[in-house]
PDB file of C-alpha atoms (C1' of nucleotides) in Angstrom:
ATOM      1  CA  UNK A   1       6.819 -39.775  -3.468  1.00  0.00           C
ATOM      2  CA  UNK A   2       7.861 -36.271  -3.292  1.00  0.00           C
ATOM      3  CA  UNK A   3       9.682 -35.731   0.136  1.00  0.00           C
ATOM      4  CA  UNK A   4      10.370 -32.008   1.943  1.00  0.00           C
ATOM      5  CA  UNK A   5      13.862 -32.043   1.652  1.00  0.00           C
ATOM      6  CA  UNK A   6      14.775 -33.474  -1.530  1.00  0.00           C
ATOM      7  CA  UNK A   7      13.289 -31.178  -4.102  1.00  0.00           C
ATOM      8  CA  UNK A   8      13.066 -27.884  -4.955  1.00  0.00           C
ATOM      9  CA  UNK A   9      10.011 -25.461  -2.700  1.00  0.00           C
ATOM     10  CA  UNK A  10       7.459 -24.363  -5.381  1.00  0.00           C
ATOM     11  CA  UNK A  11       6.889 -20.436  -4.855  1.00  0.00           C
ATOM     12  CA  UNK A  12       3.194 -21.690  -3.717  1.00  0.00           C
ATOM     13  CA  UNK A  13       4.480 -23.786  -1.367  1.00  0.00           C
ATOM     14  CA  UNK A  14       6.953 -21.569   0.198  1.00  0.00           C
ATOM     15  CA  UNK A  15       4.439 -18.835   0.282  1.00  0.00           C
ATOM     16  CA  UNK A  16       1.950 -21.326   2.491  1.00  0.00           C
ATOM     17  CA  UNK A  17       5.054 -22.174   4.903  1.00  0.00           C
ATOM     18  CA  UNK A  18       6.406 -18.780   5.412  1.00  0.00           C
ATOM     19  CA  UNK A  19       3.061 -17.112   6.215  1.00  0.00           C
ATOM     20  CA  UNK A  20       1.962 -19.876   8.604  1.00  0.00           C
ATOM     21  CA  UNK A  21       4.862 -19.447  10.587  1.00  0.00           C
ATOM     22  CA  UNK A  22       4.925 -16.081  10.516  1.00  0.00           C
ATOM     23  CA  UNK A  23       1.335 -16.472  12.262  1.00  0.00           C
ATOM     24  CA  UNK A  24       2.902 -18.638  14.782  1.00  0.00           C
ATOM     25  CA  UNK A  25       5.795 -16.127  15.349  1.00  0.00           C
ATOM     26  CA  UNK A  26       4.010 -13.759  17.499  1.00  0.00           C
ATOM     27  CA  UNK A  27       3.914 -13.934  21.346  1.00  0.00           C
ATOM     28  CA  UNK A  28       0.092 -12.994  20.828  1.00  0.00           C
ATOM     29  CA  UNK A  29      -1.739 -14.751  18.605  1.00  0.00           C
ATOM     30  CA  UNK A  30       0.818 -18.222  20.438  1.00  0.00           C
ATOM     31  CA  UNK A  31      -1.058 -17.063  23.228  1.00  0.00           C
ATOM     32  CA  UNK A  32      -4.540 -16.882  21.932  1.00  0.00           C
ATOM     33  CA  UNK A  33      -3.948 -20.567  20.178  1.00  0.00           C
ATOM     34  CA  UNK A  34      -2.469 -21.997  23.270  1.00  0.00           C
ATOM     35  CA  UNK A  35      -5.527 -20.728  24.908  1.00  0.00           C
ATOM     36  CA  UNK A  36      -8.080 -22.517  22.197  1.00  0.00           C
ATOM     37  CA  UNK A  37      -6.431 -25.912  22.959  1.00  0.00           C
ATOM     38  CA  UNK A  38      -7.903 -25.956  25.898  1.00  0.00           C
ATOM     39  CA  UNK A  39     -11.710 -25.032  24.990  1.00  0.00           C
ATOM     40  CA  UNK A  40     -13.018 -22.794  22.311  1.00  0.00           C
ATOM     41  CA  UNK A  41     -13.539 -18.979  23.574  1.00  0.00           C
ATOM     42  CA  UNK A  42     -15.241 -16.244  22.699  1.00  0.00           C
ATOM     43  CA  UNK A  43     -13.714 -13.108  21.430  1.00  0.00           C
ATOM     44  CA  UNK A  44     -14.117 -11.234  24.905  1.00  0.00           C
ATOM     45  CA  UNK A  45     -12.950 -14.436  26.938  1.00  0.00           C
ATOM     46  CA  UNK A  46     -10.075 -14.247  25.057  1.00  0.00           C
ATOM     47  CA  UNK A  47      -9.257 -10.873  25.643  1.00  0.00           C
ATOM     48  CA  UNK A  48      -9.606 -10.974  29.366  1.00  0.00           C
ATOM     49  CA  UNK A  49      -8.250 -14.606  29.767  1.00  0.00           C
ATOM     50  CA  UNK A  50      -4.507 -13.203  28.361  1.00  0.00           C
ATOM     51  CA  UNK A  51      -5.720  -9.209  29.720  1.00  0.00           C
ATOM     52  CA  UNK A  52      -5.442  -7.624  25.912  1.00  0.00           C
ATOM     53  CA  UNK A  53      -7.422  -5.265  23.865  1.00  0.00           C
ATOM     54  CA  UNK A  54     -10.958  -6.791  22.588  1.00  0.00           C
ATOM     55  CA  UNK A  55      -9.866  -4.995  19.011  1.00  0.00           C
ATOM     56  CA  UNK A  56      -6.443  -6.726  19.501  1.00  0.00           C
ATOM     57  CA  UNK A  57      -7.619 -10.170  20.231  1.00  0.00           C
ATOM     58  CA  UNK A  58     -10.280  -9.282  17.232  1.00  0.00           C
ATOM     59  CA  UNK A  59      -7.261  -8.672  14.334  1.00  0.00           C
ATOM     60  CA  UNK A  60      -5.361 -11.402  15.433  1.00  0.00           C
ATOM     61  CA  UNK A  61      -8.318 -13.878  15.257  1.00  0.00           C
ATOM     62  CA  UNK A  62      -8.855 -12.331  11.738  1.00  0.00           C
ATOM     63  CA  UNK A  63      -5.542 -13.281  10.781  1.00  0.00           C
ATOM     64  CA  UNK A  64      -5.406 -16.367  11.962  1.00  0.00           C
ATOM     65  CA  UNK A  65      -9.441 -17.047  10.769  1.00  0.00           C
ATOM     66  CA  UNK A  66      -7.531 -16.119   7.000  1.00  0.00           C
ATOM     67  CA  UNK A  67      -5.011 -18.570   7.262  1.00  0.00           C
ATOM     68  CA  UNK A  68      -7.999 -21.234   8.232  1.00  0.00           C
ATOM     69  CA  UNK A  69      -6.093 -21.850  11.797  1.00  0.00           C
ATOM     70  CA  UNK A  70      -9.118 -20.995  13.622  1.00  0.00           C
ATOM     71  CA  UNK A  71     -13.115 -21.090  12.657  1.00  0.00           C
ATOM     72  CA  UNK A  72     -15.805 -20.206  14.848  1.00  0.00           C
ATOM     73  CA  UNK A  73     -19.558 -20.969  15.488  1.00  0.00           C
ATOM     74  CA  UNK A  74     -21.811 -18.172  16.318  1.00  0.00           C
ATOM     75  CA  UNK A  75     -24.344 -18.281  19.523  1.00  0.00           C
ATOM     76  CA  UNK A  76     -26.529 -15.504  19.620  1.00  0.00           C
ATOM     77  CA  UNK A  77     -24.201 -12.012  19.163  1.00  0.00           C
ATOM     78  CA  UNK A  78     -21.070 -14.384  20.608  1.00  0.00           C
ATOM     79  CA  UNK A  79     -18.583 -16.006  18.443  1.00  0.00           C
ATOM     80  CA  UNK A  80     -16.800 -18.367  19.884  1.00  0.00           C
ATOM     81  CA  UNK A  81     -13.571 -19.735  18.613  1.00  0.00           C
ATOM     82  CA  UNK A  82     -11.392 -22.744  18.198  1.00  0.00           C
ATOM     83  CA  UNK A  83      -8.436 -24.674  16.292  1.00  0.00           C
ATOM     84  CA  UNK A  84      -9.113 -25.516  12.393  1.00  0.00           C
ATOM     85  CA  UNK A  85      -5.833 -26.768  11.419  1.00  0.00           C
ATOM     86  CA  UNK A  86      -5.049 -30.034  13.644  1.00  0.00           C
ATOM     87  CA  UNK A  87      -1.744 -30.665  11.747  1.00  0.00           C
ATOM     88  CA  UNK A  88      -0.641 -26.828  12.438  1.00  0.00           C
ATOM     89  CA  UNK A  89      -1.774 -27.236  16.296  1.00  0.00           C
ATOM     90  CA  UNK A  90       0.494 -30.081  16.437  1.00  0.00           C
ATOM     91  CA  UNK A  91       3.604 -28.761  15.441  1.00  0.00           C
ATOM     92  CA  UNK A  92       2.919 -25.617  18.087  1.00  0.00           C
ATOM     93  CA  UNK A  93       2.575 -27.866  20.442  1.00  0.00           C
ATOM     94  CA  UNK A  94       6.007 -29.962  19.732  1.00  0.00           C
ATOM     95  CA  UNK A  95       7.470 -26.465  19.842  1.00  0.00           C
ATOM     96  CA  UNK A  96       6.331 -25.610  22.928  1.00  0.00           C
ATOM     97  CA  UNK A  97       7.371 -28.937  24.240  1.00  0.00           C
ATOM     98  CA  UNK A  98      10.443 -28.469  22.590  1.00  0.00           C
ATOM     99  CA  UNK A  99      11.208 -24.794  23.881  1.00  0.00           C
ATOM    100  CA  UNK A 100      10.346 -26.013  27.475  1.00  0.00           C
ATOM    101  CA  UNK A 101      12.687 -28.719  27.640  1.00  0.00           C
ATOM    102  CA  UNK A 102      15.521 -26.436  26.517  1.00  0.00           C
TER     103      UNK A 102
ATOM    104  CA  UNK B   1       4.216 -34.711  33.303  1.00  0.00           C
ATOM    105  CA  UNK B   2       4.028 -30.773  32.289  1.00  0.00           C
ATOM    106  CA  UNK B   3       2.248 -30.450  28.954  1.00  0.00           C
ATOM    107  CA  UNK B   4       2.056 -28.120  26.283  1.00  0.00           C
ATOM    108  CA  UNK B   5      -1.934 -27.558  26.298  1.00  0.00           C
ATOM    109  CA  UNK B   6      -2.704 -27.956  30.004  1.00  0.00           C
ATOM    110  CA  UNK B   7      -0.481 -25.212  31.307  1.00  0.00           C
ATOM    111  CA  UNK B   8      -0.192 -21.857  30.711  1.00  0.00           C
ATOM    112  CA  UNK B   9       3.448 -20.700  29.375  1.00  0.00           C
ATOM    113  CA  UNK B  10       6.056 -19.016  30.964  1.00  0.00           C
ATOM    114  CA  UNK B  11       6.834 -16.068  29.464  1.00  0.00           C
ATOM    115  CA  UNK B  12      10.723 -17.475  28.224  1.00  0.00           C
ATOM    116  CA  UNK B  13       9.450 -20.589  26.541  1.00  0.00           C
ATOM    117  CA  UNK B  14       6.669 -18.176  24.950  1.00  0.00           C
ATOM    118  CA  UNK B  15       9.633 -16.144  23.557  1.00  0.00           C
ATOM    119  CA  UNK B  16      11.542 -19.180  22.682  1.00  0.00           C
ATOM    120  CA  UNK B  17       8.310 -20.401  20.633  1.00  0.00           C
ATOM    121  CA  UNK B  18       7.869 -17.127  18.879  1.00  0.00           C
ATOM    122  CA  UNK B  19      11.540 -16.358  18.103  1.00  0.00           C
ATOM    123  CA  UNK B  20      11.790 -19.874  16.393  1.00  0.00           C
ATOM    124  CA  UNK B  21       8.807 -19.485  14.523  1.00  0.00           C
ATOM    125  CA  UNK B  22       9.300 -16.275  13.487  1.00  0.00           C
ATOM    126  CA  UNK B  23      12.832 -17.149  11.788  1.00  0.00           C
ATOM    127  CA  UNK B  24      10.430 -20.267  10.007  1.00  0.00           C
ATOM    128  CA  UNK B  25       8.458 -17.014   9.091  1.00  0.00           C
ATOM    129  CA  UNK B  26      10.857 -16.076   6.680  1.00  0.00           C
ATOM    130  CA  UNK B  27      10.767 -16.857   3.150  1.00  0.00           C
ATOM    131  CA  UNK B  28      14.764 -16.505   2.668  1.00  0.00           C
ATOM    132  CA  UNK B  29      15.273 -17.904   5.965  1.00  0.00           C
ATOM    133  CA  UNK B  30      13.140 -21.178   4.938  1.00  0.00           C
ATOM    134  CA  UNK B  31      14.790 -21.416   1.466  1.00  0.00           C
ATOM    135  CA  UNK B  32      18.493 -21.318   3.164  1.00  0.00           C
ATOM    136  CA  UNK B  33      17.463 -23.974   5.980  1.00  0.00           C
ATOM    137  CA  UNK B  34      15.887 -26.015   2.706  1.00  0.00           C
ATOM    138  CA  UNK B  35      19.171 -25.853   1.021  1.00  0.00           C
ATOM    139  CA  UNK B  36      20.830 -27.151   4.178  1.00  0.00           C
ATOM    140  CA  UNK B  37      18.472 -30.358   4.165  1.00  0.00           C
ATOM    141  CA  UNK B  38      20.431 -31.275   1.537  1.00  0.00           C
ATOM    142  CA  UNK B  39      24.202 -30.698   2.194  1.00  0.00           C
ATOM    143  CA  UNK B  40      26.229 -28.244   4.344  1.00  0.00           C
ATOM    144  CA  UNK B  41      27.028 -25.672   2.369  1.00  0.00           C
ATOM    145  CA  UNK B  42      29.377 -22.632   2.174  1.00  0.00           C
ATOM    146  CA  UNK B  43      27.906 -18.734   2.434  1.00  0.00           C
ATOM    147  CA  UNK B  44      28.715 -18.196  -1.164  1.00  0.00           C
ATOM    148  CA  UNK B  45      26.925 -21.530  -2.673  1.00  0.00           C
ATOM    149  CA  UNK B  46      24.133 -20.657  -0.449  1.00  0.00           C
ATOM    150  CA  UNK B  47      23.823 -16.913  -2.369  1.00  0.00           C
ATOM    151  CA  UNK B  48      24.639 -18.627  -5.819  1.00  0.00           C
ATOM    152  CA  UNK B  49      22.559 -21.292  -5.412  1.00  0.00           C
ATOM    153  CA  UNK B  50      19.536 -18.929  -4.231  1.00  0.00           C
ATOM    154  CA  UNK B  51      20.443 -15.963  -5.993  1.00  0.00           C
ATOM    155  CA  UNK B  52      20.811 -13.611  -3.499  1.00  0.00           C
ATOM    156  CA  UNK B  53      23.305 -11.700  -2.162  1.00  0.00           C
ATOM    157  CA  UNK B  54      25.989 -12.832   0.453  1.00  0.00           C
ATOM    158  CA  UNK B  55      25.792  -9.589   2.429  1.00  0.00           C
ATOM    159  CA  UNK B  56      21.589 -11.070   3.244  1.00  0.00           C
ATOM    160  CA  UNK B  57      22.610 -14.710   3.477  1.00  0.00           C
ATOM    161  CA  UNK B  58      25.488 -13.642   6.132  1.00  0.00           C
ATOM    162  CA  UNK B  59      22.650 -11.787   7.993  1.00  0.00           C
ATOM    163  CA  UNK B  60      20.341 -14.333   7.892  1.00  0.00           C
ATOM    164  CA  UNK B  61      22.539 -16.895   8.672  1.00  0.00           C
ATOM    165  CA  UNK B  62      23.786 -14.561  11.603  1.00  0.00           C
ATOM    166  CA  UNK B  63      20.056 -15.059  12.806  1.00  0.00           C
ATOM    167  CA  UNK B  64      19.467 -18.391  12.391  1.00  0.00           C
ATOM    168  CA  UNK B  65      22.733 -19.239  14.508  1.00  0.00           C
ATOM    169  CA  UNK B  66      21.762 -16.870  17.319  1.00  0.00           C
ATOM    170  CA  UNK B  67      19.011 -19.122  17.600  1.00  0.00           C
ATOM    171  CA  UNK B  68      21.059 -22.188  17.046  1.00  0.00           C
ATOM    172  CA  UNK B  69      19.326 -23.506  14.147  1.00  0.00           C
ATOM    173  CA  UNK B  70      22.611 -23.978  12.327  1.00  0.00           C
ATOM    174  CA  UNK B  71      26.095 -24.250  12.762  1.00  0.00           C
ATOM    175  CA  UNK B  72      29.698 -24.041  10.882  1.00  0.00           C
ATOM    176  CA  UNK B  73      32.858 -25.148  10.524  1.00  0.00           C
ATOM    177  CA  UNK B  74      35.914 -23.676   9.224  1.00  0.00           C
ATOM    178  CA  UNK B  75      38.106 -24.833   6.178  1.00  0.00           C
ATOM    179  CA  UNK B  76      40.173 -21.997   5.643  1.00  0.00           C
ATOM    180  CA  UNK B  77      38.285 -19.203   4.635  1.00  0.00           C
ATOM    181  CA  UNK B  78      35.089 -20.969   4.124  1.00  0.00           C
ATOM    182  CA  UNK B  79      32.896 -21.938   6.286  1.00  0.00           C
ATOM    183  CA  UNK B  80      30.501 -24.158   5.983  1.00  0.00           C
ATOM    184  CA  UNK B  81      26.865 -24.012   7.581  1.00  0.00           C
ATOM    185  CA  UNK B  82      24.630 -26.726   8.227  1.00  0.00           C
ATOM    186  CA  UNK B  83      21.484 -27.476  10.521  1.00  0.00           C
ATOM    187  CA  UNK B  84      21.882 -27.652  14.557  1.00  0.00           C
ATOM    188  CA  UNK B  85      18.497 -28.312  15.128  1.00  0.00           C
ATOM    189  CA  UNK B  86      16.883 -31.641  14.282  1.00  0.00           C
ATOM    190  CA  UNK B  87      13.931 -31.038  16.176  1.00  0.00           C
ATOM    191  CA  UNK B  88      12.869 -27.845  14.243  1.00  0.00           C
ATOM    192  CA  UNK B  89      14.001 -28.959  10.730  1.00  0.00           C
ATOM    193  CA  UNK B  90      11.499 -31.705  11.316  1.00  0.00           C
ATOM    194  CA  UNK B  91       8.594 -28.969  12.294  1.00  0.00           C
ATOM    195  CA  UNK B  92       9.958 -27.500   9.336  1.00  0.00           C
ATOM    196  CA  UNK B  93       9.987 -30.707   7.431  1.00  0.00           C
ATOM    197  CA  UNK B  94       6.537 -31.388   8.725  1.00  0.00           C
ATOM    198  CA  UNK B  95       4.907 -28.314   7.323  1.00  0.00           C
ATOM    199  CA  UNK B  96       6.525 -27.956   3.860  1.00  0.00           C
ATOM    200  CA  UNK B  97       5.127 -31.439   3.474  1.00  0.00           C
ATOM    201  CA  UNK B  98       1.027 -30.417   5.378  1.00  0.00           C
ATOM    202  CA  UNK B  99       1.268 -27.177   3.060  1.00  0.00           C
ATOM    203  CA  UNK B 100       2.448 -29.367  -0.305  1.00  0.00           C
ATOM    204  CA  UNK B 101      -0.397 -31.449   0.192  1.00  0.00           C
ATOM    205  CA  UNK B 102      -3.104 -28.573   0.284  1.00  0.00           C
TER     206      UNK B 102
ATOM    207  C1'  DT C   1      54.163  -8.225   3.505  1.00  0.00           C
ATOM    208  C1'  DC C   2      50.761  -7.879  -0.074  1.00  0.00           C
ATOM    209  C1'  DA C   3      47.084  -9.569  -2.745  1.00  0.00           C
ATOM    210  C1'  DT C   4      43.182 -12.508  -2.945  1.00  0.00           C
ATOM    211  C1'  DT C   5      39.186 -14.841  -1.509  1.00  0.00           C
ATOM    212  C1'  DA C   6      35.442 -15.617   1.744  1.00  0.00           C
ATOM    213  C1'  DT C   7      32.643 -13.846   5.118  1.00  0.00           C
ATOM    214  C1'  DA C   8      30.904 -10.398   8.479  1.00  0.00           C
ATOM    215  C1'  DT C   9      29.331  -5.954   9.822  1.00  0.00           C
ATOM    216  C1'  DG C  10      27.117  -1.286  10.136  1.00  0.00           C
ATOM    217  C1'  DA C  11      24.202   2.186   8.348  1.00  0.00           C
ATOM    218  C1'  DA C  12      20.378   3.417   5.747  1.00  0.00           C
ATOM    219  C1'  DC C  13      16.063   2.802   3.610  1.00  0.00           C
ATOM    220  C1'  DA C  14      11.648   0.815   2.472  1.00  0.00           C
ATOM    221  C1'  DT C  15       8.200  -1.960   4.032  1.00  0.00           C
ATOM    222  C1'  DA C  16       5.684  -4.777   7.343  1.00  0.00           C
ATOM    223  C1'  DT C  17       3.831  -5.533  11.737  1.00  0.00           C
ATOM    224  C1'  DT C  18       1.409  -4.678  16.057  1.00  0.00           C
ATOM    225  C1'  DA C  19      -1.413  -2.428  19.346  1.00  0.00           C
ATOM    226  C1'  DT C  20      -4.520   1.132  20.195  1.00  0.00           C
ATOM    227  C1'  DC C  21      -8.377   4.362  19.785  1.00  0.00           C
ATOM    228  C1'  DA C  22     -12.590   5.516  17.941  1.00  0.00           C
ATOM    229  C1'  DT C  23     -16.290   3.955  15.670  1.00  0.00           C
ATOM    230  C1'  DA C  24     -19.196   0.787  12.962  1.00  0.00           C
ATOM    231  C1'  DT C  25     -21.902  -3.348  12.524  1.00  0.00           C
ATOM    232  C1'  DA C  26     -24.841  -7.127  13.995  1.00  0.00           C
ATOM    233  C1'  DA C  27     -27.829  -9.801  16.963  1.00  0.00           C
ATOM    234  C1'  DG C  28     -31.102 -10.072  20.607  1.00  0.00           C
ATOM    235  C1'  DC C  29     -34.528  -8.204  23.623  1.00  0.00           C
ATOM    236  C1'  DA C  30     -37.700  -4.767  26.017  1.00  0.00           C
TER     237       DA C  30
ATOM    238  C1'  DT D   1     -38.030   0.887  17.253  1.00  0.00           C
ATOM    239  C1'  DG D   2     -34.494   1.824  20.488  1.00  0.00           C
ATOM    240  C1'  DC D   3     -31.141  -0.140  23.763  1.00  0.00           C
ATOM    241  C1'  DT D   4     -27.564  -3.273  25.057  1.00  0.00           C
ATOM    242  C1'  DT D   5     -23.986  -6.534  24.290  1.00  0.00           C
ATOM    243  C1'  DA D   6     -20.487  -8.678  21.396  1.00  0.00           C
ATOM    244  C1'  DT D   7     -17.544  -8.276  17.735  1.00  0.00           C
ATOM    245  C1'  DA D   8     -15.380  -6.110  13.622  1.00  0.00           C
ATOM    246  C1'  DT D   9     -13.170  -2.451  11.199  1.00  0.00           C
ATOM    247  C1'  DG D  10     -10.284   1.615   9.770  1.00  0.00           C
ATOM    248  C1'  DA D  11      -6.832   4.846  10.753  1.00  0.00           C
ATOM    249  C1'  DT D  12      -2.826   5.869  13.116  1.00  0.00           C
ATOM    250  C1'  DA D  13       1.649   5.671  15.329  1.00  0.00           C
ATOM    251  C1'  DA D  14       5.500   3.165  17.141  1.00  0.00           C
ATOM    252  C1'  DT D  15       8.403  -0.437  16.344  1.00  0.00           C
ATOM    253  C1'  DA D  16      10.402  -4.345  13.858  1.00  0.00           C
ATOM    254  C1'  DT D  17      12.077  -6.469   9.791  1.00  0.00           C
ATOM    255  C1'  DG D  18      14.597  -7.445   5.428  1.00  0.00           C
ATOM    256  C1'  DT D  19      17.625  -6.017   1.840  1.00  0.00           C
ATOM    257  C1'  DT D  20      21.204  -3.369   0.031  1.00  0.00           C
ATOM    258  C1'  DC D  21      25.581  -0.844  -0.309  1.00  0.00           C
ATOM    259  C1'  DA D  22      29.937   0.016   1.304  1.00  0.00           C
ATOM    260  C1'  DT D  23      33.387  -1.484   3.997  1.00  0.00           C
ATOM    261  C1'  DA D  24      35.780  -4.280   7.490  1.00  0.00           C
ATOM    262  C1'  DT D  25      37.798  -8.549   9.032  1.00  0.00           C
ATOM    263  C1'  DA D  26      40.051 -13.011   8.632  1.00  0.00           C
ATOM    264  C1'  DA D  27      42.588 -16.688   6.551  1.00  0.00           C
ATOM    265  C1'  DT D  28      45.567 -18.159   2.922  1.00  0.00           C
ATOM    266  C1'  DG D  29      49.326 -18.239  -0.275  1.00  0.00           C
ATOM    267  C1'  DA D  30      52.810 -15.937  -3.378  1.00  0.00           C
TER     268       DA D  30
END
DNA sequence: TCATTATATGAACATATTATCATATAAGCA
DNA sequence: TGCTTATATGATAATATGTTCATATAATGA
């Protein structure tokens, strides 16, 4: 059984880690995730719900959308948003946890 | 009991969060804290055994103990780092292993 | 003290990141 | 078709980040 600490990262692997951290490293897009645990949005909600830039909220839901942490379903000319990695959601929200109890 | 989806943040755990995951967000940074999994180890083994050099693992390490994800002790001139964080080598743990498996 | 070894630091550079503005696209409806 | 609303995109500028080189510091032992 291959185990996270005992062997050697593949470049793959460590490419996969890095990035999806790196999308969880921004005060921004923590804020727009934090926000989708709640209840999907659409783009606009977004933006006003955290007061930032449609086009803002717009690349960082890109971003995320490439690293499959978010999908959305389409109703009409709104998109709206939510979570698409369960696993990833979970270990934001032990962060949080774990940030707020420090 | 507060909880990390039903409330919004405050804006010093948000920077907590993002500072964390951003030094996950690193692929030198991860590599290092992988290393450390293992066994402390001493600046010098860390560059050999990565092969990089010790003027970027002293930086990086720098980092990582600003945030207090590892530690050191002294024995004579070396000193050797290890982790100080449980909590976030298991995030980190946690997603080496969700991104191995995809 | 002087030399050696191990680590830390500061400056500089290249690259990456983020937010913004202006504009484009796409869907729905009169 | 033309208008409106919602979202996406491209370019740009400011800032942040990561690595490197050169050098400084710190501890040890001859």
């Amino acid at each position: 059984m291959e185990s996270s600490s005992s062997e050697d990262l593949d470049s793959e692997t460590l490419f996969i880690v890095s990035q999806t951290f790196k999308a969880l490293g921004d005060p921004t897009r923590i804020r727009i995730l934090h926000l989708l645990f709640k209840k999907e949005c659409s783009v606009n909600a977004i933006a006003e719900a955290l007061d930032i830039r449609q086009s803002t909220v717009s690349h960082q839901l890109r971003f995320l959308k490439n690293l499959r942490l978010v999908k959305y379903r389409r109703e009409g000319t709104t998109l709206y948003y939510s979570p698409d990695d369960e696993h990833v959601m979970l270990i934001l929200k032990q962060m949080i946890d774990h940030a707020s109890h420090s």
